[in-house]
Every structure is written in C-alpha cells, then in structure tokens.
CSV table of C-alpha atoms in Angstrom, one decimal:
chain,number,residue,atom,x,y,z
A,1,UNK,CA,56.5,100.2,-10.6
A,2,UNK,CA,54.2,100.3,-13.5
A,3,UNK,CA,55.6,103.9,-14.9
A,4,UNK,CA,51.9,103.8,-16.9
A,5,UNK,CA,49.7,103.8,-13.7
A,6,UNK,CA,51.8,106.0,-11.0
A,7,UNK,CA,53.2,108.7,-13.4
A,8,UNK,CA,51.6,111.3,-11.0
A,9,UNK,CA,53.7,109.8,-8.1
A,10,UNK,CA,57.0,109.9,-10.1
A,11,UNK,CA,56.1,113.9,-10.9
A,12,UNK,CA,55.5,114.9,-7.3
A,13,UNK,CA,58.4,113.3,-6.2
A,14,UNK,CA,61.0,114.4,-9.1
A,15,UNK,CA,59.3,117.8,-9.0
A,16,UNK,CA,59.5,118.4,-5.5
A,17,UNK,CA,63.2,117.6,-5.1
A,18,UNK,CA,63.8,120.1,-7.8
A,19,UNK,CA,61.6,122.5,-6.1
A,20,UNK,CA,62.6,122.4,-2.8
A,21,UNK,CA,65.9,122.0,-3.5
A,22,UNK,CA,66.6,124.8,-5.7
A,23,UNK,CA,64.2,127.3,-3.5
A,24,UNK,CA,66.4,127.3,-0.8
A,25,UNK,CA,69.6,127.1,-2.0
A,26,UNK,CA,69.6,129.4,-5.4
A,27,UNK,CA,70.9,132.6,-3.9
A,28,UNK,CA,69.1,136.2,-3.8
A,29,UNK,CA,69.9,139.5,-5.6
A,30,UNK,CA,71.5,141.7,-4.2
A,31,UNK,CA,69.0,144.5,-2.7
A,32,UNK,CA,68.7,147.8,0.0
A,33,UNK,CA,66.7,146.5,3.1
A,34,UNK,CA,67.1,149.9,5.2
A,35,UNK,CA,68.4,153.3,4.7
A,36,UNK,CA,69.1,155.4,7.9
A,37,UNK,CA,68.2,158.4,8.5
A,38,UNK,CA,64.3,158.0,7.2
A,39,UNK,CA,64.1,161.4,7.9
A,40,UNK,CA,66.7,164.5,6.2
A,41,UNK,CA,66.5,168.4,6.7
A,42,UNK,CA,68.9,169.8,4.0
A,43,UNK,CA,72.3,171.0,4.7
A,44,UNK,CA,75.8,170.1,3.7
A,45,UNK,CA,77.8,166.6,5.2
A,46,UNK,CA,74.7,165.1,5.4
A,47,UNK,CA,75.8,161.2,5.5
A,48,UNK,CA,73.1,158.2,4.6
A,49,UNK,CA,73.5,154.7,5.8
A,50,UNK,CA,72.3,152.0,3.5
A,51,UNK,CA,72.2,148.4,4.4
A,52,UNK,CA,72.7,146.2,1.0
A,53,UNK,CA,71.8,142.2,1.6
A,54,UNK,CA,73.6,140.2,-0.3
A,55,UNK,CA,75.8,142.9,-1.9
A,56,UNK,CA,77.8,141.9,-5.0
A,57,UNK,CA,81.1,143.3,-3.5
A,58,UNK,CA,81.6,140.7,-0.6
A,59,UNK,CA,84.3,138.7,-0.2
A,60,UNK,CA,83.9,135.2,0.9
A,61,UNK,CA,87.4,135.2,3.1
A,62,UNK,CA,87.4,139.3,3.8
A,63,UNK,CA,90.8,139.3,5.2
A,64,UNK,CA,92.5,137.6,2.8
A,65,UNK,CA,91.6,141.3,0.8
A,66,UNK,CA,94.3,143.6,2.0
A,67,UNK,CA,93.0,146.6,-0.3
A,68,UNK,CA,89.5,147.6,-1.3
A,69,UNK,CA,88.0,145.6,-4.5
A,70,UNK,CA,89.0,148.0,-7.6
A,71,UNK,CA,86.9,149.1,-10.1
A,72,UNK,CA,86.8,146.3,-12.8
A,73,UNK,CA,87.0,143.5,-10.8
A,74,UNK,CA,84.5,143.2,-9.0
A,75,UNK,CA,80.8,145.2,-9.2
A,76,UNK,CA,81.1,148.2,-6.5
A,77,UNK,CA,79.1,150.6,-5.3
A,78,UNK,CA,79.9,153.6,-7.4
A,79,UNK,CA,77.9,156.7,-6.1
A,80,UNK,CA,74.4,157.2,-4.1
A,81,UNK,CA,71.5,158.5,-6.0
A,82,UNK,CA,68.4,160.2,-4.4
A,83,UNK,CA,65.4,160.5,-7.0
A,84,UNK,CA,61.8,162.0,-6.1
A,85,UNK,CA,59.0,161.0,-8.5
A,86,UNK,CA,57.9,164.3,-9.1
A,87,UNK,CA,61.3,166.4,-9.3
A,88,UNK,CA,63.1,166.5,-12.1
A,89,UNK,CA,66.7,165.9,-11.7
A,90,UNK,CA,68.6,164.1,-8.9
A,91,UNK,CA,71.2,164.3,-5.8
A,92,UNK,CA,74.4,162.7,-5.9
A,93,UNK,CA,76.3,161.7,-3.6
A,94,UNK,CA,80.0,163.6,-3.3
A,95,UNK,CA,81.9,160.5,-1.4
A,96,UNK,CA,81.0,157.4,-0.9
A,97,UNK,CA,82.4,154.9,1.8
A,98,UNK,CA,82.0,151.0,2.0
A,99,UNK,CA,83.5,147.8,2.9
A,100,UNK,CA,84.5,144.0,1.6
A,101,UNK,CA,83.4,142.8,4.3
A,102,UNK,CA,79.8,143.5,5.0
A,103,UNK,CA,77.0,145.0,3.2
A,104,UNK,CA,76.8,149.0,4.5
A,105,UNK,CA,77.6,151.9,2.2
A,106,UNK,CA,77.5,155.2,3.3
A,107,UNK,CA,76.5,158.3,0.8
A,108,UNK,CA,78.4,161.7,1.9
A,109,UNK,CA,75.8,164.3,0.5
A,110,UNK,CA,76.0,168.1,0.3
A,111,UNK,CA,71.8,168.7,-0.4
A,112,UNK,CA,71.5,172.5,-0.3
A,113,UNK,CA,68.3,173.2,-2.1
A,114,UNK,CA,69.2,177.3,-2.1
A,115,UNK,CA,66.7,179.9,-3.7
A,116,UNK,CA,65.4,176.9,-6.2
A,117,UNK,CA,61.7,176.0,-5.4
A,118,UNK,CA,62.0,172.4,-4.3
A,119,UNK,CA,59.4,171.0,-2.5
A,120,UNK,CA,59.5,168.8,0.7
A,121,UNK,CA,59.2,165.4,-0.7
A,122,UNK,CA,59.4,161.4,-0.6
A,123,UNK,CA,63.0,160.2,-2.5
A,124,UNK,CA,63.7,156.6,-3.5
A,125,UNK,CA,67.8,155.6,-2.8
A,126,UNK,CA,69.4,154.0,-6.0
A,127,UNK,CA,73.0,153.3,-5.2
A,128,UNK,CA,74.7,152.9,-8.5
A,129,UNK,CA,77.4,150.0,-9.1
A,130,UNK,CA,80.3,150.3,-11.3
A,131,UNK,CA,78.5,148.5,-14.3
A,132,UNK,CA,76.2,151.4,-14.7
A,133,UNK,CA,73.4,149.1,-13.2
A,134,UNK,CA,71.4,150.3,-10.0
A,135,UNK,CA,69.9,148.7,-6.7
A,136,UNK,CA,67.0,151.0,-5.5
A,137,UNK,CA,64.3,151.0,-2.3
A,138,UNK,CA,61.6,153.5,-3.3
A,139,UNK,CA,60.6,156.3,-1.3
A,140,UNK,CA,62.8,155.7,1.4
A,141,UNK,CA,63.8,159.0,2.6
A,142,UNK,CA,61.5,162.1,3.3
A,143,UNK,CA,63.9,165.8,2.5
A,144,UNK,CA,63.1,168.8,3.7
A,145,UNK,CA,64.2,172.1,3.5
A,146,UNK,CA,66.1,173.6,7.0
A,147,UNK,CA,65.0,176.8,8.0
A,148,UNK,CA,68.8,178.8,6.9
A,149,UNK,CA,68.6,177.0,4.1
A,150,UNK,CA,67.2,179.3,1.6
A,151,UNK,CA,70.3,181.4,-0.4
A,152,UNK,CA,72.3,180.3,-2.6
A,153,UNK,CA,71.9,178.0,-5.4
A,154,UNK,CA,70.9,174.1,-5.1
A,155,UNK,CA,73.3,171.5,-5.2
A,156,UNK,CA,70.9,169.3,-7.3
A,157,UNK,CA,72.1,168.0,-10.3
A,158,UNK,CA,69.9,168.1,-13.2
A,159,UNK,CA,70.5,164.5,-14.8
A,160,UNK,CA,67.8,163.0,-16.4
A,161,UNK,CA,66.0,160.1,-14.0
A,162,UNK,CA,64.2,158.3,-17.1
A,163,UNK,CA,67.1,155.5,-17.3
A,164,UNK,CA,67.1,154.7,-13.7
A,165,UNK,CA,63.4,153.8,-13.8
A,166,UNK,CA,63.8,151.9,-16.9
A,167,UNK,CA,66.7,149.9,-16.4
A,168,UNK,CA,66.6,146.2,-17.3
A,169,UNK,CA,67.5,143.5,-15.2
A,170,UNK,CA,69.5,140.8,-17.4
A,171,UNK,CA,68.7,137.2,-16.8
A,172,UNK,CA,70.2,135.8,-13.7
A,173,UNK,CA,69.7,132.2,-12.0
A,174,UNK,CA,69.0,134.3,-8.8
A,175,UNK,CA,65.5,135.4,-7.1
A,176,UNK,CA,64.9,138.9,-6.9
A,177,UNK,CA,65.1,141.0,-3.7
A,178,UNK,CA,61.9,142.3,-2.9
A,179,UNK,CA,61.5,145.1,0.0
A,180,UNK,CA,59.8,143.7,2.9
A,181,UNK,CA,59.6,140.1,1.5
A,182,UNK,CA,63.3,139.6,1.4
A,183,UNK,CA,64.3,135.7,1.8
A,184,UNK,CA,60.6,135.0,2.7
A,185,UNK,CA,59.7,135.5,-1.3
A,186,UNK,CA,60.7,131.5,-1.4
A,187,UNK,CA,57.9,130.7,0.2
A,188,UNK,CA,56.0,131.3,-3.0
A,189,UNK,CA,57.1,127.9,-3.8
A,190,UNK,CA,55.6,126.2,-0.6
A,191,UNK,CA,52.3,128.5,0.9
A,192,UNK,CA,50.9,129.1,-2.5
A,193,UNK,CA,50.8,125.9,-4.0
A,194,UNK,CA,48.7,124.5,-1.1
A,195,UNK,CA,46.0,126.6,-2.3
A,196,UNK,CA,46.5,125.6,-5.8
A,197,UNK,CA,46.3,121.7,-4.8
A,198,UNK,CA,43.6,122.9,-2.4
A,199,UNK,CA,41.3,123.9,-5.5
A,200,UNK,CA,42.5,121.1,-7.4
A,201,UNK,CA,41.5,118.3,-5.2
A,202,UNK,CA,37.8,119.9,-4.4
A,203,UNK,CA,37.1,120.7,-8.2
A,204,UNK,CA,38.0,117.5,-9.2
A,205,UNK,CA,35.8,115.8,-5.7
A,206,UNK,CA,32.9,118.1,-7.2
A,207,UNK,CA,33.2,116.6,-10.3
A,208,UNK,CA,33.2,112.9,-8.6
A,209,UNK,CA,30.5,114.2,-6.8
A,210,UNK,CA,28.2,115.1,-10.2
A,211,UNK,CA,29.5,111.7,-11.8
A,212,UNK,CA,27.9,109.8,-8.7
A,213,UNK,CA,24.9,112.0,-9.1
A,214,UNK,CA,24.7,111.0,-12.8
A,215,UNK,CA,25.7,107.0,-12.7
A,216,UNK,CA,24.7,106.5,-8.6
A,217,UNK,CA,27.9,104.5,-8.7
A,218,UNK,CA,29.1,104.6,-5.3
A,219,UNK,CA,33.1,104.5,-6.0
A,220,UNK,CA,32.8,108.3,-7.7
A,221,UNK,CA,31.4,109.0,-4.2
A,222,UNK,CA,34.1,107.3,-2.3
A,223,UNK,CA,36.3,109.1,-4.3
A,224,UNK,CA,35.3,112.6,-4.0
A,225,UNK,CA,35.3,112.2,-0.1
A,226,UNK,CA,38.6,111.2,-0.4
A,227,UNK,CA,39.8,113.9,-2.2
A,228,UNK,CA,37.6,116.6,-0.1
A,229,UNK,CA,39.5,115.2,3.1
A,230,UNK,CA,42.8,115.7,1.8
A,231,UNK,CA,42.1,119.4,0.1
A,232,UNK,CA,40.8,120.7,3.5
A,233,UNK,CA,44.1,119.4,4.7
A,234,UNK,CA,46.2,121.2,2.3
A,235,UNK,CA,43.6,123.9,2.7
A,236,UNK,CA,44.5,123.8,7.0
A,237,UNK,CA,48.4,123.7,5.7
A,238,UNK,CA,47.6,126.8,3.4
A,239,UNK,CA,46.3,128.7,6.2
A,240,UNK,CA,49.1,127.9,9.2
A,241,UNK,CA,52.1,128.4,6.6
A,242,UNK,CA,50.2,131.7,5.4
A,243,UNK,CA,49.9,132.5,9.1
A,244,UNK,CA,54.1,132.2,9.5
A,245,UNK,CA,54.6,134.1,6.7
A,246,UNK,CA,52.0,137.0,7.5
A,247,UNK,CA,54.2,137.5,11.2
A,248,UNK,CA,57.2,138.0,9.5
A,249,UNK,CA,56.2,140.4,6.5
A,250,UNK,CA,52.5,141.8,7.1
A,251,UNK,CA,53.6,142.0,11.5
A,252,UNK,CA,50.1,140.1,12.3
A,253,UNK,CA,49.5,136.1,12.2
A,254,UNK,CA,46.2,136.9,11.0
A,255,UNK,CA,45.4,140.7,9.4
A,256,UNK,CA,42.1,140.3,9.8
A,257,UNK,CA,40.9,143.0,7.1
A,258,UNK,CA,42.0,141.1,4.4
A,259,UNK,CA,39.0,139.5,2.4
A,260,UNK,CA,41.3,136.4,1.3
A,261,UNK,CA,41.7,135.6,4.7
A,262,UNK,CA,37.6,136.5,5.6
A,263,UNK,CA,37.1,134.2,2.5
A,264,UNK,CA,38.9,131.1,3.4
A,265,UNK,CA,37.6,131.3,6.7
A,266,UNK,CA,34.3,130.7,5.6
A,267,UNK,CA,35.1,128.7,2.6
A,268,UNK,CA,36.9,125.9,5.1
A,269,UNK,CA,34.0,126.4,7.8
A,270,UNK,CA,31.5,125.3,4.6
A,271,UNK,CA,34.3,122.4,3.7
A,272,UNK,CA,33.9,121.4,7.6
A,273,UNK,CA,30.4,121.6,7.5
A,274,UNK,CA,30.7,118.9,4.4
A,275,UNK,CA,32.4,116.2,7.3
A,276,UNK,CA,29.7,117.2,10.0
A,277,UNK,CA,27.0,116.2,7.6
A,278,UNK,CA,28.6,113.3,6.6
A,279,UNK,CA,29.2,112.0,9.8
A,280,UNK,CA,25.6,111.6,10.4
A,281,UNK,CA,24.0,109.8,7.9
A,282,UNK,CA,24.4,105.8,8.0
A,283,UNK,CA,22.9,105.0,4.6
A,284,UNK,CA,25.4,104.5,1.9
A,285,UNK,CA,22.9,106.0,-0.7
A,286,UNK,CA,21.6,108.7,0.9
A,287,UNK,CA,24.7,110.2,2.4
A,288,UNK,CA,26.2,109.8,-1.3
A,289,UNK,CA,23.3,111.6,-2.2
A,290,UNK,CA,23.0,114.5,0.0
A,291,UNK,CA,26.8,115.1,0.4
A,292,UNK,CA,27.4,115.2,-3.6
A,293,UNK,CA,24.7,117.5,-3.5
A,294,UNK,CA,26.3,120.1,-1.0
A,295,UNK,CA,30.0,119.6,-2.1
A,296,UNK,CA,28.7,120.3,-5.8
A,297,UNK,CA,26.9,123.7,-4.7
A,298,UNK,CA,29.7,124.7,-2.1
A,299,UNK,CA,32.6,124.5,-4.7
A,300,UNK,CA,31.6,127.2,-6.9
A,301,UNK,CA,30.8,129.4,-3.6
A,302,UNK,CA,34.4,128.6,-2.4
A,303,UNK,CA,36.0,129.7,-5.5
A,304,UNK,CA,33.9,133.0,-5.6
A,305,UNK,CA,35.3,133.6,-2.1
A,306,UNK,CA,39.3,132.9,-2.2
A,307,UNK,CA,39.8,133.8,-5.7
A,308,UNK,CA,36.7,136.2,-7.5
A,309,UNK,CA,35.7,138.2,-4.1
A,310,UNK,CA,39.4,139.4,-2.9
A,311,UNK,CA,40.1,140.3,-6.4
A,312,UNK,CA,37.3,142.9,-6.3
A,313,UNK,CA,37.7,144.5,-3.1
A,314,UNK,CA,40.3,147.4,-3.0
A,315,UNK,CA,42.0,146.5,0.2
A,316,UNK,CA,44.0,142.9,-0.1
A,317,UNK,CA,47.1,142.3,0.9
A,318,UNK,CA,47.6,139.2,-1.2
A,319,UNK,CA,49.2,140.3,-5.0
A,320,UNK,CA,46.8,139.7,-8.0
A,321,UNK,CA,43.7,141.5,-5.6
A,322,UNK,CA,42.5,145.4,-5.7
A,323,UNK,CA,45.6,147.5,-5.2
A,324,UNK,CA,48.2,144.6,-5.6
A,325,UNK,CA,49.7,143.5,-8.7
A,326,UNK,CA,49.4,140.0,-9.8
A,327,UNK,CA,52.2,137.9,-9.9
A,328,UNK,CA,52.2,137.5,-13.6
A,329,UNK,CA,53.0,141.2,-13.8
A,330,UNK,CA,55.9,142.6,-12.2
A,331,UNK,CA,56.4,140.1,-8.9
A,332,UNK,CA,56.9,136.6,-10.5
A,333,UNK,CA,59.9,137.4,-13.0
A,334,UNK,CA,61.1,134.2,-14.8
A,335,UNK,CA,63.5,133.1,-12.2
A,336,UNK,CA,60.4,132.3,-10.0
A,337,UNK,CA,59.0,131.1,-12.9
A,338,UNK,CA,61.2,128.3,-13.4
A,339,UNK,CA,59.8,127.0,-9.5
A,340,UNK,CA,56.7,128.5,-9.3
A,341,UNK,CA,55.2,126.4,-11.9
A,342,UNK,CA,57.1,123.0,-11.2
A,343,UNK,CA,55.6,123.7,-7.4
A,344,UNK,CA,52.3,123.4,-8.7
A,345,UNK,CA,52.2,120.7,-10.0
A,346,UNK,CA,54.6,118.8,-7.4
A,347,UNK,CA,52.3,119.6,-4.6
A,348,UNK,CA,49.3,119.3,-6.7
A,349,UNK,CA,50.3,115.8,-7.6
A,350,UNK,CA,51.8,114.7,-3.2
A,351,UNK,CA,48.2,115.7,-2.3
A,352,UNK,CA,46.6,114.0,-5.3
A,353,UNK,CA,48.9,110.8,-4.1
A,354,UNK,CA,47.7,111.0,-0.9
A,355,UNK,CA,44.3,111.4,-1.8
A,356,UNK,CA,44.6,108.1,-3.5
A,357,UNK,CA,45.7,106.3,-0.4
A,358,UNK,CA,42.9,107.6,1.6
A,359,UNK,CA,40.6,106.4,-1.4
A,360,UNK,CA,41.8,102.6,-1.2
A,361,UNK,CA,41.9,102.7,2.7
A,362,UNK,CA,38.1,104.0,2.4
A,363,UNK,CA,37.5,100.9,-0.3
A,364,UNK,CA,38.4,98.5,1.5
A,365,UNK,CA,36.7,99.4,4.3
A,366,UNK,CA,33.9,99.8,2.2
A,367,UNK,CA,34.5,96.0,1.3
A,368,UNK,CA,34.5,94.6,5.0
A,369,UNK,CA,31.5,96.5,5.6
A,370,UNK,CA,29.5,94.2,3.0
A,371,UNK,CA,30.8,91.4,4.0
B,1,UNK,CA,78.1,163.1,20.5
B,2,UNK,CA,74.6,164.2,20.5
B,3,UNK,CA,72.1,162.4,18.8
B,4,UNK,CA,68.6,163.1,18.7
B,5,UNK,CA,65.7,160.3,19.7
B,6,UNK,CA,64.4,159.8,16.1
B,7,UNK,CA,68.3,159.2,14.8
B,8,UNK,CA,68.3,156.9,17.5
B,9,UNK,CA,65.4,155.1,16.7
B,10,UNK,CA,66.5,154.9,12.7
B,11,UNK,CA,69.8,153.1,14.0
B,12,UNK,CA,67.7,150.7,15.9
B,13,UNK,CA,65.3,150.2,13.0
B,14,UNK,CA,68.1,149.5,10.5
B,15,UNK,CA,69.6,147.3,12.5
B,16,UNK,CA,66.9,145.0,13.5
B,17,UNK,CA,66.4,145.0,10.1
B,18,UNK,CA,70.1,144.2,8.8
B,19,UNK,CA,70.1,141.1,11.3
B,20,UNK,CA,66.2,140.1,10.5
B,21,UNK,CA,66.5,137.0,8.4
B,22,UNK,CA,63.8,135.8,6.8
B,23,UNK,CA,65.0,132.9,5.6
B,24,UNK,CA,63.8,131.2,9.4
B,25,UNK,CA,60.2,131.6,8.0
B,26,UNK,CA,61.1,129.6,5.3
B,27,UNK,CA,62.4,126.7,7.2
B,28,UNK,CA,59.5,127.5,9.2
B,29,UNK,CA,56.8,126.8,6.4
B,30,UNK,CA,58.5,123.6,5.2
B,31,UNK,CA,58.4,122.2,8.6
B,32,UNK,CA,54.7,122.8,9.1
B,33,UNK,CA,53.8,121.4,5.9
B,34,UNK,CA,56.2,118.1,6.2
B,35,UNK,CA,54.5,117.7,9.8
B,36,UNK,CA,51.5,118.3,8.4
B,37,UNK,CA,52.0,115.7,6.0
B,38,UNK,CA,53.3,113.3,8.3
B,39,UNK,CA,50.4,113.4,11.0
B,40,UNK,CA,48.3,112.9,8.5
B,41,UNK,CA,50.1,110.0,6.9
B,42,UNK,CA,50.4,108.5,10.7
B,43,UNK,CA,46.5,108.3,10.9
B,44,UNK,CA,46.2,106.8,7.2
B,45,UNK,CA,48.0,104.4,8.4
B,46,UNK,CA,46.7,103.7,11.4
B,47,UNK,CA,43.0,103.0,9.9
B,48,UNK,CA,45.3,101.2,7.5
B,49,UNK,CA,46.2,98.3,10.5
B,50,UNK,CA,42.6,98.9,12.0
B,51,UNK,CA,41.3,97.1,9.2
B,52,UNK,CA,44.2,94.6,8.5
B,53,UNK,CA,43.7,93.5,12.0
B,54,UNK,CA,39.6,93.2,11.4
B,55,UNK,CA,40.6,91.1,8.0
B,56,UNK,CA,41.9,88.4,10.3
C-alpha cells in the first residue's frame, strides 16, 4: 500500500487498536460507590457501611491470605473521615473493620455533637489509607442531631480539613473513579468521538460544497454528499451509544430537558432534510447547486445548536455546558488524555475512510450514468 | 433485629449499587457502533456489486 496516499487509513486503524484496547483493559482507581446509612441521627456505635470498587487492599487468591494485609504491605484502609463543607473540623472513626476479600469497610463512630452548636448538615466520607492518601464520595451522608443528644461535649475532632480537599493524585496508568459514571467513564473514548468525526465530516462536506459553488466542478459535489452521508451516520451512532449510556448514568434513554439532546435532534432532522431534497432533483447541476447551498447554510446552524447553544443554557447534563465542568478542567485528567485524543482522531479518520469508499462507489456510478 | 424501612431501603440501595457494573454499557456502546459500521459497510457494498453487475 502506497504509505503516501492511505496514511489516514493506517492512523484509524493503529489508533483504534490502541484505543480500544487500552480503554477496556487499563484498570480503574480505586473509588466509594455507596455508603449506607444516607441518613445519621447522632449517638454513639453508630456504624457506616462503605462499598469501595476496586479497593487497593484485595487479594487476587483471598484465601491463600490467612491474616489481614498489615500495614506496610499493602495500602489499607486506615480510619473513616466525615467532613461537612461548612464545619470546621472532622469525625473520625474510633474502629474500623474490613476485609481481603471484597471491597466493604465499615467505620465504628461515636458522633455526639453535646452542648457545641453544630448544625444539621450534608458530610462527604473520605476513608483514609495507610499512605496518608484518601478516597472520598462528597456529600454522602446527611447528620443530625437526636433529640437526647444535647449535654455533654462533642466528640468532633478539630483537625484541620484543608489537606483532604487538596490532596494530589500522583500519576497512575489507571482511569479515575468517578461517582455515578463508574466503568461507564470509558465510554468517553467511543460516544464522544462520534460527534467529533460527526463535525468533522460535515465541516469539511461544507467546505466541498463552497468549492463546487466556486469551480462548479461536480467531483467537490460528489464528494461533500459523500461525506454528509457518512457524518449523519456517525451522527445516528452518536445518538444510540449516547442513548445506552444516558440509561445507565442519567436513569432515562433520552432526558429530554437537556438542550444537547433538543439540539441534535433538530440539527440531524436539518441533515435529513439535506437527503429528502436531494432525492428529488434529477439534474446533476442543479441538485449540486441547490444542495451546496443548503448544506453550506445548515452547518454553521448545526454547530450553534450541539456545541454554542448547550453551552449557554444553565441546565445540561453534558460536561463543558452551564453548570457542568468541561472536560479539560477537572473530568479529563491526563490518563484520559492519553485516549481521549488518540480516539479522535481514530474515529475521525474510520469515518473519513469510509466516507472515501462511498465517494468512489458514487464516482463510478457517476461514470455509468454518462455513458 | 429491628430495622427501620429507610435502613432497609439503604441496604437495598448499596447493594444494587455494589453489584451494578457499568462496564456492560461499555461493551454495549462498542457493539452498537461496530454494527453500526458493519450495516453500513454491507450496503456499500451491495451498491458496490449493483454496479459491477451493470459494467458487464
């Protein structure tokens, strides 16, 4: 193969071996995914169960362990933290119980809050592990104060919290452990880069599309309707792996009130329009006329409504829009980095490939036509 | 052992989350988009013999 002329093909397919190999086999970091109770009054031998996924103290062959991992050896849990944002100082946990051979800690608490004025409030669980490092699920636990308990003094300790906010994950070949996401935050390297390849195949069809307006050369318009045919597909793929992923993290295939969703649905009803109007024009020239016209004007539109329009409203679920923070900012940390990118340009460069395909099929059809 | 119905319902919570593995939708998303890919693929190439057969 002429390395020259197919260099794209060679980078979607050495890209997206990488990609898809390493994003499902590179592991997870440890993280909490529940804490029971959700709900605490205080009180003394108060006990909080925490579920850890993939927690650093498992053995692969349990049994073969005949006494608990020591300190040293391997990271343990160490003690159970609760922290509220707005209370200075922090409950420990007196006892704490585990196993080797599944992810549950239990904290054994005495949380008498006494004659100090502590309010009822939201705590985030930290469990601390015996490198002085911390897994953490905010605001998982609401405390509040049982009626007797009101003499006495509190059994809070008065610690500063400032180092378990900034604590600083050292670089690990392992994708974080987000709440809620979970194992699903691989996905990053599949759904989202159909949208990427998505806009990449219809900006460069518009651009096709002003180049036949410019030269009336009928190749450039050939060539944008291939690529417009293969972006809506990635665009249809975008939608039905979003879909999955939505049920499993956001409970809804479809949460309707979210403008990225609102947007692409009318963004792919404009890109279907493109193929009705298409379909019914017979003359070469003028269909290449009016349908570089139309997929010029509806590009921009599209991109104002999946990318410029959720990122002004308040209320989107997707990162990077209103509330949400982008991906470049907390979520994408530089393991996901290391795929992310790579995933781009894989998919970007499959769909491109394919694109091409549908091009020299439409060619040569063009070519018996004239016949 | 008396438990009340919101202890209960934490227990249930926890543990449908503690056996709720995500990784399915993973697999789920590659699958759509390989078949995706392929369906597609199968009609290029079924316009492909449409006009190899019209050539001759």
């Amino acid at each position: 193969m002429n390395l020259k002329k197919h260099w794209y093909k060679w980078v979607a397919a050495i890209f997206l071996t990488y990609v898809v190999l390493g994003g499902l086999f590179l592991p997870l970091k440890p993280g909490i995914t529940a804490v029971t109770p959700v709900k605490l009054e205080s009180g003394n031998n108060i006990s909080i169960k925490l579920n850890v996924y993939n927690a650093p103290w498992l053995r692969e062959n349990a049994s073969a362990v005949e006494s608990m991992p020591k300190e040293g050896e391997f990271l343990i849990p160490a003690k159970v933290i609760l922290v509220s944002k707005g209370i200075e100082g922090r409950w420990e946990s007196q006892k704490i119980e585990f196993s080797a051979n599944h992810g549950q800690v239990i904290g054994l608490f005495d949380l008498k809050m006494g004659q100090s004025k502590i309010p009822n409030d939201y705590y985030s669980v930290f469990i601390e592990l015996s490198n002085g490092k911390y897994l953490g699920l905010p605001d998982a636990i609401f405390l509040g104060r049982s009626a007797g308990d009101t003499v006495g003094l509190s059994t809070m300790t008065s610690s500063s919290n400032a180092n378990i906010a900034v604590e600083q994950e050292k670089f690990e070949m392992k994708f974080p452990n987000r709440v809620v996401l979970n194992e699903s935050v691989r996905n990053l390297f599949y759904h989202v880069p159909m949208w990427f390849a998505m806009l990449a195949l219809l900006g460069i069809a518009a651009w096709y599309a002003l180049k036949y307006l410019r030269y009336s050369n009928l190749e450039d318009d050939i060539m944008a309707d291939a690529l417009i045919r293969v972006g809506i597909l990635a665009g249809i793929l975008g939608c039905i792996t979003g879909a999955t992923w939505a049920r499993v993290t956001w409970q809804s295939w479809w949460p309707a009130a979210d403008p990225k969703l609102n947007g692409v649905a009318i963004g792919m009803t404009m890109y279907m329009a493109y193929l009705l109007l298409r379909s019914t024009m017979n003359d070469p020239y003028q269909r290449a006329r009016i349908t570089s016209v139309y997929s010029v004007f509806i590009f921009p539109i599209f991109i104002a409504l999946i990318v410029i329009m959720p990122k002004l409203s308040p209320n989107s679920l997707h990162p990077g829009s209103g509330g949400t923070v982008g991906f470049n900012k907390y979520d994408l940390d530089s393991t996901m980095r290391l795929f992310f990118y790579p995933a781009v340009i894989g998919w970007i460069a499959l769909f491109y490939w394919i694109a091409n395909l549908r091009l020299r099929i439409a060619q040569l059809n063009e070519k018996q036509l004239n016949k | 052992m008396k438990t009340s119905v919101s202890e209960q319902f934490d227990a249930n919570a926890a543990e449908l989350l503690a056996h709720h593995n995500l990784m399915n939708a993973v697999y789920g998303v590659l699958v759509i988009i390989f078949v995706g890919i392929l369906f597609y693929l199968v009609r290029l190439d079924r316009k492909m013999s449409r006009l190899e057969k019209n050539q001759s």
